[in-house]
Amino acid sequence: MAKRRPDRHGCTTIVRMSAPTQTAPEELRVSSPAEITAYLQQLQREGAGLTLSGPPGASLSSRIVALDPAADLLGLEIGTDPEGISQALVAGGEITAVAYLGTIKLQFELEAPVIVSGEQGAVLRTTLPTRLYRFQRRQSFRVQPAGSVYPRVLVPGGAQPGRALRVLDISIGGLALALPTDADPAPLPIGHVAADLVLELDRLTALRVALLPHHDSPISGDATGTRQLGCAFVDLDAAAGRSLQVYVDQTQKRRRLLKLDL
């Protein structure tokens, strides 16, 4: 059985499991037009990214560029789309939009979407959703590593040299990575699944993982300009999930013991 599991990184992981856990997300269906509008306005105000996906299996990153509740109009940026993903999504007839506000995941269906062109480029125009789903984890276990070298994620560079990104915090659902100031272009683009990455928990434990970056933000109090990139694990296999859970549990225990020694 597969479950979507939002965590405190503002991310979602898709994990296959045999039994329900105590950290299942709370689901709330929002049908009030005023509440739906308020959520959409906040997404637009914060410039939050949306991921659009449909039956063909394709996905597209977007954001809200037009919102007129009185006219029942919602406009989503398409941007550069050389592969025609937006046309494939519209032709598929079902488009799901997913966005994040902090630890809250928002999900809604696009109703009667059409592609229109204007001075700002192509826009996916639709009506405001009549229903919106909000997910928030009741409880989340996130740990901050004690060391400065591990854990880390090894990102292949293709034609360029690869790099190792330090893990700032980690849970069974996702992790936050430190993005140095010279990380240009971004080693892990937001909204795109990055496969064949290696997560080194320590010198002896390395896991093959796929990550879906959702947002990056400045690190509070960091004067160097380093940013943090919130990512979700995608299709984490059972063995990797067990190793990750052991690491999280052991790190929690070590931190508790350190507090007792103080």
Short mmCIF file of C-alpha atoms in Angstrom, two decimals:
data_model
loop_
_atom_site.label_atom_id
_atom_site.label_comp_id
_atom_site.label_asym_id
_atom_site.label_seq_id
_atom_site.Cartn_x
_atom_site.Cartn_y
_atom_site.Cartn_z
CA MET A 1 0.00 0.00 0.00
CA ALA A 2 1.30 3.49 -0.79
CA LYS A 3 0.73 6.62 1.26
CA ARG A 4 1.57 10.27 0.73
CA ARG A 5 3.27 11.62 3.81
CA PRO A 6 3.86 15.40 4.18
CA ASP A 7 6.51 16.40 6.70
CA ARG A 8 7.90 19.53 8.26
CA HIS A 9 10.16 20.23 5.28
CA GLY A 10 7.09 21.34 3.32
CA CYS A 11 7.46 18.11 1.32
CA THR A 12 5.73 14.87 0.55
CA THR A 13 7.16 11.37 0.32
CA ILE A 14 5.49 8.38 -1.32
CA VAL A 15 6.34 5.35 0.82
CA ARG A 16 5.06 1.81 0.43
CA MET A 17 4.21 0.25 3.78
CA SER A 18 2.40 -2.76 5.16
CA ALA A 19 0.58 -1.10 8.05
CA PRO A 20 -0.68 2.38 8.93
CA THR A 21 1.57 4.57 11.06
CA GLN A 22 0.88 7.04 13.83
CA THR A 23 2.11 9.87 11.65
CA ALA A 24 -0.65 9.73 9.03
CA PRO A 25 -1.59 13.19 7.73
CA GLU A 26 -4.72 14.99 8.75
CA GLU A 27 -6.94 15.57 5.74
CA LEU A 28 -9.40 18.43 5.54
CA ARG A 29 -11.69 19.08 2.61
CA VAL A 30 -12.27 22.79 2.11
CA SER A 31 -15.39 23.72 0.16
CA SER A 32 -16.00 27.30 1.34
CA PRO A 33 -15.35 29.70 -1.58
CA ALA A 34 -13.96 32.28 0.86
CA GLU A 35 -11.47 29.81 2.36
CA ILE A 36 -10.43 28.50 -1.05
CA THR A 37 -9.88 32.05 -2.28
CA ALA A 38 -7.83 32.87 0.82
CA TYR A 39 -5.52 29.91 0.23
CA LEU A 40 -5.08 30.79 -3.44
CA GLN A 41 -4.36 34.43 -2.57
CA GLN A 42 -1.69 33.34 -0.11
CA LEU A 43 -0.10 31.08 -2.72
CA GLN A 44 -0.04 33.99 -5.17
CA ARG A 45 1.25 36.45 -2.59
CA GLU A 46 4.14 34.17 -1.60
CA GLY A 47 4.93 33.20 -5.19
CA ALA A 48 4.62 29.57 -4.14
CA GLY A 49 5.33 26.93 -6.75
CA LEU A 50 2.65 24.50 -7.92
CA THR A 51 3.18 21.11 -9.49
CA LEU A 52 0.64 20.19 -12.16
CA SER A 53 0.26 16.50 -13.00
CA GLY A 54 -2.12 14.35 -15.00
CA PRO A 55 -2.89 10.82 -16.24
CA PRO A 56 -0.12 10.79 -18.88
CA GLY A 57 2.36 10.74 -16.00
CA ALA A 58 3.81 14.12 -16.97
CA SER A 59 4.19 17.02 -14.58
CA LEU A 60 4.83 20.73 -14.94
CA SER A 61 6.00 23.40 -12.51
CA SER A 62 3.85 26.51 -12.32
CA ARG A 63 2.69 29.40 -10.14
CA ILE A 64 -0.39 31.60 -9.89
CA VAL A 65 -0.12 34.68 -12.12
CA ALA A 66 -3.79 35.70 -12.24
CA LEU A 67 -6.54 35.41 -9.65
CA ASP A 68 -9.94 37.09 -9.97
CA PRO A 69 -12.54 35.57 -7.63
CA ALA A 70 -15.29 37.88 -8.93
CA ALA A 71 -14.74 36.60 -12.48
CA ASP A 72 -14.12 33.02 -11.29
CA LEU A 73 -10.73 33.06 -13.02
CA LEU A 74 -7.45 31.43 -12.10
CA GLY A 75 -4.37 31.77 -14.30
CA LEU A 76 -1.34 29.51 -13.96
CA GLU A 77 2.01 30.25 -15.55
CA ILE A 78 3.19 27.70 -18.10
CA GLY A 79 6.57 29.20 -18.93
CA THR A 80 8.92 27.47 -21.33
CA ASP A 81 7.36 24.21 -22.47
CA PRO A 82 9.25 22.89 -25.51
CA GLU A 83 8.02 19.34 -24.96
CA GLY A 84 4.35 20.36 -25.00
CA ILE A 85 3.64 18.98 -21.53
CA SER A 86 0.89 21.54 -20.92
CA GLN A 87 -0.97 20.44 -24.07
CA ALA A 88 -0.66 16.80 -23.01
CA LEU A 89 -2.05 17.60 -19.56
CA VAL A 90 -5.03 19.48 -20.99
CA ALA A 91 -5.69 16.70 -23.51
CA GLY A 92 -5.61 14.16 -20.67
CA GLY A 93 -8.67 15.79 -19.14
CA GLU A 94 -7.52 15.58 -15.50
CA ILE A 95 -5.00 17.94 -13.95
CA THR A 96 -4.13 17.93 -10.26
CA ALA A 97 -2.37 20.91 -8.71
CA VAL A 98 -0.26 20.50 -5.57
CA ALA A 99 1.32 23.34 -3.59
CA TYR A 100 2.83 23.86 -0.16
CA LEU A 101 2.44 26.56 2.48
CA GLY A 102 5.02 25.69 5.10
CA THR A 103 4.03 22.31 6.53
CA ILE A 104 0.63 22.37 4.83
CA LYS A 105 0.05 20.59 1.54
CA LEU A 106 -2.76 21.91 -0.67
CA GLN A 107 -4.26 19.89 -3.51
CA PHE A 108 -7.05 20.66 -5.98
CA GLU A 109 -8.27 19.72 -9.44
CA LEU A 110 -8.26 22.14 -12.37
CA GLU A 111 -11.72 22.50 -13.85
CA ALA A 112 -12.12 23.03 -17.63
CA PRO A 113 -8.55 24.30 -18.15
CA VAL A 114 -7.60 25.98 -21.43
CA ILE A 115 -4.30 27.37 -22.69
CA VAL A 116 -4.31 31.04 -23.69
CA SER A 117 -1.48 33.18 -25.04
CA GLY A 118 -0.80 36.77 -24.10
CA GLU A 119 1.94 39.34 -23.64
CA GLN A 120 3.23 37.46 -20.59
CA GLY A 121 3.41 34.19 -22.53
CA ALA A 122 1.20 31.11 -22.33
CA VAL A 123 -1.11 30.75 -19.33
CA LEU A 124 -3.28 27.86 -18.23
CA ARG A 125 -6.64 29.44 -17.48
CA THR A 126 -9.26 27.71 -15.36
CA THR A 127 -12.05 28.45 -12.91
CA LEU A 128 -11.49 28.56 -9.17
CA PRO A 129 -11.67 25.07 -7.65
CA THR A 130 -14.91 24.14 -5.91
CA ARG A 131 -13.02 21.84 -3.52
CA LEU A 132 -9.55 22.00 -2.07
CA TYR A 133 -7.82 19.42 0.11
CA ARG A 134 -5.47 20.39 2.91
CA PHE A 135 -3.07 17.89 4.44
CA GLN A 136 -0.98 18.44 7.54
CA ARG A 137 0.97 15.92 9.56
CA ARG A 138 -0.19 15.48 13.12
CA GLN A 139 3.28 14.51 14.27
CA SER A 140 6.64 14.60 12.56
CA PHE A 141 10.05 13.33 13.63
CA ARG A 142 12.81 15.47 12.19
CA VAL A 143 16.37 15.32 13.47
CA GLN A 144 19.36 17.57 12.99
CA PRO A 145 22.62 15.68 12.42
CA ALA A 146 25.33 16.18 15.03
CA GLY A 147 28.22 16.06 12.55
CA SER A 148 29.21 18.57 9.88
CA VAL A 149 30.18 16.05 7.17
CA TYR A 150 27.42 13.42 7.29
CA PRO A 151 24.72 12.91 6.24
CA ARG A 152 25.16 14.33 2.77
CA VAL A 153 23.65 13.87 -0.67
CA LEU A 154 25.93 13.22 -3.63
CA VAL A 155 24.62 14.90 -6.77
CA PRO A 156 26.13 13.76 -10.10
CA GLY A 157 27.26 16.60 -12.30
CA GLY A 158 26.98 15.06 -15.77
CA ALA A 159 29.49 16.99 -17.86
CA GLN A 160 30.38 19.05 -14.78
CA PRO A 161 31.94 17.79 -11.55
CA GLY A 162 29.42 16.42 -9.07
CA ARG A 163 29.00 17.88 -5.62
CA ALA A 164 28.07 16.85 -2.10
CA LEU A 165 25.26 18.76 -0.38
CA ARG A 166 25.17 18.74 3.41
CA VAL A 167 21.94 17.58 5.10
CA LEU A 168 20.61 20.16 7.58
CA ASP A 169 17.81 18.00 8.94
CA ILE A 170 16.16 14.75 7.95
CA SER A 171 13.06 12.64 8.59
CA ILE A 172 11.53 9.52 7.10
CA GLY A 173 9.61 11.81 4.76
CA GLY A 174 12.26 14.15 3.44
CA LEU A 175 15.24 16.32 4.18
CA ALA A 176 16.61 19.84 3.94
CA LEU A 177 19.87 20.42 2.09
CA ALA A 178 22.33 23.30 2.43
CA LEU A 179 22.74 25.19 -0.84
CA PRO A 180 26.04 27.11 -0.92
CA THR A 181 26.12 30.59 -2.43
CA ASP A 182 27.96 29.33 -5.52
CA ALA A 183 25.22 26.79 -6.35
CA ASP A 184 24.37 28.25 -9.76
CA PRO A 185 22.71 26.71 -11.62
CA ALA A 186 20.73 24.93 -8.94
CA PRO A 187 22.00 21.34 -8.64
CA LEU A 188 18.44 20.13 -7.92
CA PRO A 189 15.78 22.21 -9.74
CA ILE A 190 12.54 22.75 -7.84
CA GLY A 191 9.60 20.69 -9.07
CA HIS A 192 11.70 18.09 -10.89
CA VAL A 193 12.39 14.61 -9.54
CA ALA A 194 16.13 13.94 -9.28
CA ALA A 195 16.87 10.21 -9.42
CA ASP A 196 20.04 8.18 -8.89
CA LEU A 197 21.24 10.29 -5.98
CA VAL A 198 23.27 8.84 -3.12
CA LEU A 199 22.40 9.69 0.48
CA GLU A 200 25.38 8.95 2.72
CA LEU A 201 24.15 8.67 6.30
CA ASP A 202 27.68 7.97 7.54
CA ARG A 203 30.95 6.53 6.24
CA LEU A 204 29.46 3.03 6.00
CA THR A 205 25.82 3.61 5.02
CA ALA A 206 24.87 4.87 1.57
CA LEU A 207 21.34 4.79 0.16
CA ARG A 208 20.23 5.20 -3.45
CA VAL A 209 17.38 7.74 -3.39
CA ALA A 210 15.24 10.00 -5.57
CA LEU A 211 14.30 13.48 -4.36
CA LEU A 212 11.63 15.98 -5.33
CA PRO A 213 12.73 19.52 -4.33
CA HIS A 214 9.80 21.71 -3.31
CA HIS A 215 11.15 25.02 -2.03
CA ASP A 216 14.29 26.87 -1.07
CA SER A 217 14.59 29.59 1.53
CA PRO A 218 17.26 31.54 3.39
CA ILE A 219 18.65 30.08 6.61
CA SER A 220 17.73 32.29 9.53
CA GLY A 221 20.78 33.93 11.08
CA ASP A 222 23.20 32.68 8.41
CA ALA A 223 25.42 35.54 7.23
CA THR A 224 27.10 33.58 4.42
CA GLY A 225 24.03 33.50 2.18
CA THR A 226 23.63 29.73 2.37
CA ARG A 227 20.07 28.62 1.62
CA GLN A 228 18.14 25.49 2.51
CA LEU A 229 16.40 23.30 -0.04
CA GLY A 230 13.42 21.28 1.19
CA CYS A 231 13.05 17.94 -0.59
CA ALA A 232 10.79 14.89 -0.45
CA PHE A 233 11.82 11.28 -0.87
CA VAL A 234 10.12 9.67 -3.86
CA ASP A 235 9.37 5.91 -3.91
CA LEU A 236 11.74 5.13 -1.06
CA ASP A 237 12.15 1.35 -1.03
CA ALA A 238 11.61 -0.73 2.10
CA ALA A 239 15.29 -1.39 2.81
CA ALA A 240 16.23 2.28 2.49
CA GLY A 241 13.24 3.24 4.62
CA ARG A 242 14.36 0.89 7.40
CA SER A 243 17.92 2.24 7.32
CA LEU A 244 16.62 5.79 7.43
CA GLN A 245 14.30 5.03 10.34
CA VAL A 246 17.19 3.46 12.29
CA TYR A 247 19.31 6.55 11.65
CA VAL A 248 16.54 8.92 12.80
CA ASP A 249 15.89 6.85 15.94
CA GLN A 250 19.58 6.62 16.85
CA THR A 251 20.13 10.33 16.29
CA GLN A 252 17.18 11.15 18.53
CA LYS A 253 18.55 8.89 21.28
CA ARG A 254 22.03 10.44 21.07
CA ARG A 255 20.58 13.93 21.35
CA ARG A 256 18.51 12.95 24.37
CA LEU A 257 21.59 11.47 26.07
CA LEU A 258 23.60 14.60 25.34
CA LYS A 259 20.90 16.71 26.99
CA LEU A 260 20.98 14.47 30.06
CA ASP A 261 24.75 14.90 30.34
CA LEU A 262 24.54 18.69 30.32
#
